[in-house]
Short mmCIF file of C-alpha atoms in Angstrom, two decimals:
data_model
loop_
_atom_site.label_atom_id
_atom_site.label_comp_id
_atom_site.label_asym_id
_atom_site.label_seq_id
_atom_site.Cartn_x
_atom_site.Cartn_y
_atom_site.Cartn_z
CA MET A 1 -4.35 -24.52 3.18
CA THR A 2 -5.43 -24.89 6.83
CA ASN A 3 -7.91 -22.53 8.46
CA ASP A 4 -5.09 -20.98 10.52
CA GLU A 5 -2.98 -20.41 7.45
CA LEU A 6 -5.94 -18.84 5.61
CA MET A 7 -6.55 -16.50 8.54
CA SER A 8 -2.95 -15.43 8.70
CA LYS A 9 -2.86 -14.74 4.97
CA THR A 10 -6.22 -12.92 5.03
CA ILE A 11 -5.04 -10.57 7.72
CA SER A 12 -1.73 -9.98 6.04
CA TYR A 13 -3.41 -9.34 2.68
CA LEU A 14 -6.00 -6.90 4.03
CA ARG A 15 -3.42 -4.54 5.63
CA PHE A 16 -2.47 -2.82 2.40
CA PRO A 17 -5.94 -2.28 0.81
CA LEU A 18 -7.31 -1.06 4.13
CA THR A 19 -4.44 1.41 4.40
CA VAL A 20 -5.27 2.63 0.89
CA THR A 21 -8.83 3.38 1.98
CA VAL A 22 -7.45 5.44 4.84
CA VAL A 23 -5.18 7.43 2.55
CA MET A 24 -8.02 8.13 0.14
CA ALA A 25 -10.28 9.23 2.94
CA HIS A 26 -7.72 11.79 4.01
CA PHE A 27 -7.73 13.37 0.58
CA ASN A 28 -11.52 13.62 0.22
CA PHE A 29 -12.34 17.16 -0.91
CA ALA A 30 -15.70 16.36 -2.58
CA ASN A 31 -17.75 18.31 -0.07
CA THR A 32 -15.21 20.92 1.15
CA GLY A 33 -13.37 21.68 -2.09
CA PHE A 34 -9.60 21.75 -2.65
CA GLY A 35 -8.12 25.02 -1.49
CA ILE A 36 -5.00 26.55 -2.91
CA HIS A 37 -3.92 30.23 -2.84
CA GLY A 38 -7.23 31.21 -1.42
CA VAL A 39 -9.28 29.64 -4.19
CA MET A 40 -11.57 26.61 -3.57
CA TYR A 41 -11.78 24.13 -6.43
CA GLY A 42 -14.28 21.27 -6.77
CA LEU A 43 -17.41 23.03 -5.43
CA ASP A 44 -20.71 23.09 -7.26
CA LYS A 45 -19.97 19.82 -8.99
CA PRO A 46 -22.51 17.14 -10.23
CA ASP A 47 -23.84 14.67 -7.73
CA TRP A 48 -22.14 11.75 -9.53
CA TYR A 49 -18.73 13.47 -8.96
CA ARG A 50 -19.35 13.70 -5.20
CA TRP A 51 -20.71 10.17 -5.05
CA ILE A 52 -17.55 8.66 -6.67
CA ILE A 53 -15.25 10.50 -4.34
CA ASN A 54 -17.32 9.89 -1.30
CA PHE A 55 -17.55 6.19 -2.03
CA PHE A 56 -13.78 5.82 -1.91
CA GLY A 57 -13.16 8.64 0.50
CA THR A 58 -15.96 8.10 3.07
CA THR A 59 -17.88 4.90 2.61
CA LEU A 60 -14.96 2.49 2.27
CA VAL A 61 -12.89 4.10 4.99
CA GLY A 62 -15.44 2.59 7.39
CA LEU A 63 -13.68 -0.72 6.70
CA GLY A 64 -10.15 0.41 7.48
CA VAL A 65 -9.54 1.47 11.03
CA PRO A 66 -12.41 -0.68 12.56
CA LEU A 67 -10.87 -3.77 11.00
CA PHE A 68 -7.44 -2.83 12.30
CA PHE A 69 -8.92 -2.68 15.83
CA ILE A 70 -10.66 -6.00 15.36
CA ILE A 71 -7.42 -7.67 14.18
CA ALA A 72 -5.43 -6.06 17.04
CA GLY A 73 -8.02 -7.24 19.56
CA TYR A 74 -7.83 -10.75 18.18
CA PHE A 75 -4.07 -11.03 18.39
CA PHE A 76 -3.85 -9.33 21.78
CA PHE A 77 -5.73 -12.24 23.41
CA GLY A 78 -5.49 -15.00 20.84
CA ARG A 79 -2.06 -16.59 21.17
CA LYS A 80 -1.25 -17.22 24.83
CA PRO A 81 -3.25 -17.85 28.05
CA TRP A 82 -4.32 -14.51 29.61
CA ASN A 83 -3.01 -13.46 33.01
CA MET A 84 -1.31 -10.50 34.55
CA GLU A 85 2.10 -11.61 33.38
CA ALA A 86 0.88 -11.83 29.81
CA TYR A 87 -0.70 -8.37 30.27
CA LYS A 88 2.57 -6.79 31.47
CA SER A 89 4.48 -8.50 28.64
CA LYS A 90 2.07 -7.21 26.03
CA LEU A 91 2.26 -3.69 27.43
CA GLN A 92 6.05 -3.83 27.35
CA THR A 93 5.97 -5.04 23.75
CA ARG A 94 3.71 -2.19 22.75
CA LEU A 95 6.16 0.36 24.05
CA HIS A 96 8.30 -0.67 21.11
CA THR A 97 5.64 -1.44 18.52
CA LEU A 98 3.28 1.50 19.25
CA LEU A 99 4.47 4.16 21.65
CA ILE A 100 7.98 4.79 20.20
CA PRO A 101 6.78 5.03 16.55
CA TYR A 102 3.85 7.19 17.75
CA LEU A 103 6.25 9.69 19.45
CA ILE A 104 8.67 9.71 16.52
CA TRP A 105 6.13 10.25 13.81
CA ASN A 106 4.35 13.08 15.68
CA THR A 107 7.73 14.68 16.46
CA LEU A 108 8.54 14.61 12.74
CA ALA A 109 5.16 16.22 12.02
CA ILE A 110 5.95 19.00 14.54
CA LEU A 111 9.38 19.61 12.89
CA LEU A 112 7.87 19.67 9.37
CA ILE A 113 5.49 22.47 10.44
CA ALA A 114 8.07 24.26 12.59
CA ILE A 115 10.59 24.68 9.75
CA ARG A 116 7.94 26.52 7.76
CA PHE A 117 8.27 29.37 10.26
CA LEU A 118 11.85 29.93 9.12
CA PRO A 119 12.08 33.08 6.95
CA ILE A 120 13.40 31.07 4.00
CA PHE A 121 10.29 28.82 3.99
CA LYS A 122 7.64 31.07 5.43
CA SER A 123 7.32 33.11 2.23
CA LEU A 124 6.81 29.93 0.23
CA VAL A 125 3.92 28.55 2.32
CA PRO A 126 0.74 30.65 2.08
CA GLY A 127 -1.20 31.14 5.28
CA MET A 128 1.67 30.53 7.73
CA GLU A 129 1.27 34.10 9.05
CA LYS A 130 -2.23 33.10 10.31
CA ILE A 131 -0.88 30.36 12.52
CA GLU A 132 0.11 31.43 16.07
CA LEU A 133 2.60 29.65 18.31
CA ASN A 134 1.72 28.30 21.76
CA LEU A 135 5.15 27.44 23.16
CA THR A 136 3.96 25.94 26.46
CA LEU A 137 4.28 22.56 28.08
CA SER A 138 0.55 21.99 27.79
CA GLY A 139 0.71 22.97 24.13
CA LEU A 140 3.48 20.43 23.56
CA ILE A 141 1.54 17.65 25.32
CA ASN A 142 -1.70 18.43 23.50
CA THR A 143 0.08 18.34 20.17
CA TYR A 144 0.68 14.65 20.76
CA PHE A 145 -2.92 14.09 21.81
CA ASP A 146 -5.30 16.75 20.41
CA ASN A 147 -3.66 19.16 18.00
CA PHE A 148 -6.73 20.51 16.32
CA HIS A 149 -8.79 22.27 19.03
CA GLN A 150 -6.70 25.39 19.57
CA ASN A 151 -4.66 23.92 22.35
CA GLY A 152 -1.50 22.51 20.68
CA LEU A 153 1.78 24.19 19.75
CA PHE A 154 0.21 25.61 16.64
CA ILE A 155 -3.00 27.70 16.92
CA TYR A 156 -4.77 27.60 13.57
CA PRO A 157 -7.26 30.24 12.37
CA GLU A 158 -10.09 27.86 13.24
CA ALA A 159 -10.36 24.42 14.84
CA LEU A 160 -9.73 21.80 12.20
CA SER A 161 -11.67 18.83 13.60
CA SER A 162 -15.04 18.13 15.10
CA LYS A 163 -15.91 17.84 18.79
CA THR A 164 -15.76 14.05 18.62
CA THR A 165 -12.60 13.74 16.45
CA ILE A 166 -9.53 14.29 18.67
CA MET A 167 -6.30 13.73 16.79
CA PRO A 168 -2.54 14.19 17.31
CA ILE A 169 -0.62 16.38 14.90
CA ASP A 170 0.08 13.31 12.67
CA ALA A 171 -3.68 12.82 12.46
CA PRO A 172 -3.99 9.18 11.38
CA LEU A 173 -2.05 8.08 14.50
CA TRP A 174 -5.17 8.63 16.64
CA PHE A 175 -5.62 4.99 15.84
CA VAL A 176 -2.32 4.08 17.48
CA ARG A 177 -3.09 6.34 20.49
CA ASP A 178 -6.48 4.63 21.01
CA LEU A 179 -4.98 1.19 20.45
CA MET A 180 -2.57 1.91 23.27
CA ALA A 181 -5.48 3.12 25.47
CA VAL A 182 -7.58 -0.05 24.88
CA ALA A 183 -4.49 -2.19 25.51
CA ILE A 184 -4.15 -0.51 28.94
CA ILE A 185 -7.84 -1.19 29.76
CA SER A 186 -7.72 -4.72 28.30
CA PRO A 187 -8.09 -6.46 31.71
CA LEU A 188 -11.46 -4.77 32.02
CA LEU A 189 -12.52 -5.77 28.52
CA TYR A 190 -11.33 -9.35 29.25
CA TRP A 191 -13.40 -9.49 32.45
CA LEU A 192 -16.50 -8.15 30.60
CA ILE A 193 -16.14 -10.67 27.77
CA LYS A 194 -15.63 -13.58 30.21
CA LYS A 195 -18.63 -12.57 32.26
CA LEU A 196 -21.02 -11.43 29.50
CA ARG A 197 -19.51 -13.19 26.48
CA GLY A 198 -20.72 -11.67 23.22
CA TRP A 199 -23.19 -9.36 25.04
CA ALA A 200 -20.20 -7.32 26.21
CA VAL A 201 -19.36 -6.56 22.57
CA VAL A 202 -22.96 -5.83 21.70
CA GLY A 203 -23.21 -3.52 24.75
CA LEU A 204 -20.11 -1.52 23.82
CA GLY A 205 -21.50 -1.23 20.24
CA LEU A 206 -24.87 0.12 21.54
CA ILE A 207 -23.11 2.63 23.81
CA SER A 208 -20.92 3.86 20.99
CA TYR A 209 -23.42 3.96 18.16
CA VAL A 210 -26.72 4.57 19.94
CA ILE A 211 -26.56 5.89 23.49
CA PHE A 212 -23.68 8.37 23.10
CA PRO A 213 -25.11 9.98 19.87
CA LEU A 214 -28.56 10.22 21.45
CA VAL A 215 -27.28 11.76 24.64
CA GLY A 216 -24.85 14.03 22.79
CA VAL A 217 -21.66 12.87 24.44
CA THR A 218 -18.59 14.58 22.95
CA GLY A 219 -14.87 14.70 23.58
CA TYR A 220 -12.51 11.76 23.73
CA LEU A 221 -14.87 9.23 25.38
CA PRO A 222 -16.84 8.42 22.26
CA MET A 223 -13.62 7.69 20.31
CA LEU A 224 -12.28 5.46 23.11
CA THR A 225 -15.59 3.59 23.32
CA ASP A 226 -15.71 3.08 19.57
CA ALA A 227 -12.09 1.65 19.71
CA ALA A 228 -13.07 -0.56 22.62
CA PHE A 229 -16.09 -1.93 20.70
CA PHE A 230 -14.13 -3.08 17.72
CA PHE A 231 -11.13 -4.19 19.80
CA SER A 232 -13.39 -6.27 22.02
CA TRP A 233 -15.07 -7.74 18.97
CA GLY A 234 -11.73 -9.21 17.84
CA ALA A 235 -10.85 -9.98 21.50
CA TYR A 236 -14.00 -12.10 21.83
CA TYR A 237 -12.71 -14.45 19.10
CA GLY A 238 -9.23 -14.48 20.49
CA ILE A 239 -10.29 -15.14 24.14
CA ASN A 240 -12.48 -17.99 22.98
CA LYS A 241 -9.84 -19.41 20.67
CA LEU A 242 -12.04 -19.05 17.59
CA ASN A 243 -10.66 -18.61 14.13
CA LEU A 244 -11.48 -15.07 13.01
CA VAL A 245 -12.00 -15.93 9.33
CA THR A 246 -13.96 -19.13 10.04
CA GLU A 247 -16.32 -17.26 12.24
CA MET A 248 -16.77 -14.36 9.86
CA ARG A 249 -17.50 -16.71 6.94
CA LYS A 250 -20.40 -18.17 8.84
CA LEU A 251 -22.08 -14.81 8.17
CA LYS A 252 -22.05 -15.44 4.45
CA TYR A 253 -25.17 -13.38 3.71
CA VAL A 254 -23.72 -10.17 5.13
CA PRO A 255 -22.00 -9.10 1.88
CA TYR A 256 -25.35 -9.10 0.11
CA ILE A 257 -26.67 -6.74 2.74
CA TYR A 258 -23.55 -4.53 2.84
CA VAL A 259 -23.44 -3.76 -0.87
CA PRO A 260 -26.76 -1.92 -1.06
CA VAL A 261 -26.10 -0.30 2.29
CA ALA A 262 -22.73 1.04 1.00
CA ILE A 263 -24.36 2.43 -2.16
CA LEU A 264 -27.14 4.13 -0.14
CA ASP A 265 -24.53 5.42 2.29
CA THR A 266 -22.66 7.07 -0.64
CA ILE A 267 -25.64 8.88 -2.15
CA THR A 268 -27.59 9.69 1.02
CA THR A 269 -26.92 12.64 3.35
CA GLY A 270 -28.32 13.80 6.68
CA PRO A 271 -29.28 11.68 9.63
CA ILE A 272 -30.33 8.77 7.35
CA GLY A 273 -26.96 8.86 5.58
CA SER A 274 -25.16 8.96 8.94
CA ALA A 275 -27.16 5.99 10.20
CA LEU A 276 -26.37 4.02 7.08
CA HIS A 277 -22.69 4.87 7.31
CA TYR A 278 -22.23 3.77 10.90
CA GLY A 279 -24.59 0.83 10.53
CA GLY A 280 -22.63 -0.30 7.53
CA ILE A 281 -19.22 -0.37 9.29
CA PRO A 282 -19.60 -3.72 11.02
CA LEU A 283 -21.16 -5.16 7.89
CA GLY A 284 -18.26 -3.86 5.81
CA ALA A 285 -15.66 -5.32 8.20
CA ILE A 286 -17.28 -8.77 7.87
CA THR A 287 -17.58 -8.40 4.10
CA ALA A 288 -13.85 -7.46 3.72
CA ILE A 289 -12.69 -10.55 5.65
CA ILE A 290 -15.06 -12.86 3.75
CA ALA A 291 -14.09 -11.45 0.32
CA ALA A 292 -10.37 -11.43 1.00
CA SER A 293 -10.39 -14.99 2.36
CA TYR A 294 -12.24 -16.39 -0.66
CA LEU A 295 -9.95 -14.53 -3.08
CA LEU A 296 -6.92 -15.93 -1.36
CA GLU A 297 -8.36 -19.43 -1.15
CA SER A 298 -9.18 -19.47 -4.81
CA GLY A 299 -5.70 -18.26 -5.76
CA LYS A 300 -6.98 -15.09 -7.42
CA VAL A 301 -4.84 -12.88 -5.16
CA LYS A 302 -1.66 -13.39 -3.19
CA VAL A 303 -0.06 -11.67 -0.23
CA ASN A 304 2.62 -9.16 -1.17
CA GLU A 305 4.91 -9.04 1.85
CA THR A 306 6.40 -5.62 0.99
CA LEU A 307 2.93 -4.06 0.70
CA SER A 308 1.69 -5.78 3.91
CA ASN A 309 4.73 -4.95 5.96
CA GLY A 310 4.96 -1.42 4.58
CA SER A 311 1.34 -0.56 5.38
CA PHE A 312 2.06 0.89 8.81
CA PHE A 313 4.77 3.13 7.32
CA ILE A 314 2.34 4.40 4.66
CA PHE A 315 -0.31 4.90 7.31
CA SER A 316 2.01 6.98 9.44
CA MET A 317 3.71 8.98 6.68
CA HIS A 318 1.00 9.83 4.14
CA MET A 319 -0.59 12.85 5.87
CA LEU A 320 2.79 14.46 6.37
CA ILE A 321 3.28 14.91 2.62
CA MET A 322 -0.03 14.27 0.77
CA TRP A 323 -1.77 17.67 0.85
CA GLU A 324 1.39 19.69 0.20
CA LEU A 325 2.24 17.30 -2.66
CA GLY A 326 -1.25 17.85 -4.07
CA LYS A 327 -0.82 21.63 -3.93
CA VAL A 328 2.55 21.50 -5.66
CA ILE A 329 1.32 19.22 -8.43
CA PHE A 330 -1.86 21.28 -8.91
CA THR A 331 0.12 24.45 -9.21
CA VAL A 332 2.96 23.11 -11.44
CA LEU A 333 0.52 21.47 -13.86
CA HIS A 334 -1.80 24.56 -13.85
CA LEU A 335 -4.78 22.36 -13.32
CA ASN A 336 -8.24 23.92 -13.44
CA ASP A 337 -11.72 23.37 -11.98
CA ASN A 338 -12.79 20.87 -14.64
CA THR A 339 -14.89 18.02 -13.13
CA PHE A 340 -12.93 15.22 -14.88
CA VAL A 341 -9.58 16.81 -14.11
CA LEU A 342 -10.38 17.03 -10.42
CA LEU A 343 -11.68 13.47 -10.34
CA ALA A 344 -8.41 12.22 -11.86
CA PHE A 345 -6.50 14.47 -9.40
CA TYR A 346 -8.32 12.88 -6.50
CA PHE A 347 -7.19 9.40 -7.46
CA ALA A 348 -3.70 10.39 -8.62
CA ILE A 349 -2.43 12.17 -5.47
CA PRO A 350 -3.16 9.33 -3.01
CA ALA A 351 -1.54 6.91 -5.52
CA ILE A 352 1.58 9.06 -5.87
CA THR A 353 1.72 9.51 -2.08
CA ILE A 354 1.55 5.80 -1.47
CA LEU A 355 4.38 5.20 -4.03
CA ILE A 356 6.54 7.77 -2.32
CA CYS A 357 5.94 6.29 1.14
CA LEU A 358 6.56 2.77 -0.14
CA ALA A 359 9.76 3.79 -1.89
CA THR A 360 10.93 5.53 1.27
CA TYR A 361 10.12 2.40 3.23
CA ILE A 362 12.10 0.19 0.86
CA LEU A 363 15.11 2.56 0.72
CA LEU A 364 15.19 2.85 4.49
CA GLY A 365 15.14 -0.97 4.75
CA LYS A 366 18.12 -1.14 2.39
CA TYR A 367 20.29 1.65 3.70
CA LEU A 368 19.03 2.51 7.24
CA PRO A 369 17.26 -0.62 8.58
CA GLY A 370 17.66 0.57 12.16
CA VAL A 371 15.80 3.78 11.44
CA ARG A 372 13.04 1.94 9.69
CA LYS A 373 12.72 -0.48 12.60
CA LEU A 374 12.20 2.47 14.97
CA LEU A 375 9.68 4.09 12.64
CA THR A 376 7.63 0.92 12.21
CA GLY A 377 8.01 -0.67 15.58
CA GLY A 378 9.83 -3.59 14.02
CA ARG A 379 7.21 -4.28 11.39
#
């Protein structure tokens, strides 16, 4: 196959496994425990237990969203000559592919929580009495931007995210929000890349991973800068009409560096563990593209169009059902605090969640294709 065909297949193939890493990350209870009916399960477990879960639920997730930004940046600039008309056209397209699905999925998330306040459901959901309502316009707006810092429609007993993690009510869609933001500032990124070439990408990386952490910058700016770094990395290849896979494969020694870094990231905590994790993210992104391209080229794997096209649907839906599904299954099966039981539970719930999301995606395509098109932005 040609280089362009290989690149297209590599990107299509990666969408599903990268989405799986995101789903597994959002069910990581290795360090916090799994709470149900006021009891926390999974605490005081052996190191190997935490290492296994953290490898799949923390280390590998570093590949997912950054690579999505890289791919998005590449395609944003890579197909047509760049000018203001192209910029306006791309923003208009993203109203349908990003903004409309973003608003719909977050509205669905609001409704799923709101119905729990009805008397018939309230008694079935423990802890709902601890959540207060903030029925204000600012509360509504914040729910679509930052739902977890006591300023959305639902005021939780305590803030549910860190100072530098600002998420909408359908939490994974922070990626879509930030992708829309970097699309808006894309003329600035284009200008920087044309003027500074690769140094613009390096500079954004240093700001995001070195300067901001040292200075202690918090809030939304670090998230936006992080998104701009990976988006501009892909944009650099797109602007210069370089094949993404071909360029990544020139860095053929990176996987040999990434593997030990990923292992050390999994078993190391504290500042060193944090440095290994964030330092390993660019290495992991390169490794994923190289590995996928070679597997496809050798014929060992093939692109499954349903999995690839359904990845955005899984990405958007999984957090709306996964934790409640886990609680129901844990209760119905009367599971206990056994280490091996919880380890199997950790892998089972994301798998079941993905199957439910994928089945819903397929059924909507068969019976309500218009609805699926709205939910996926036409994907």
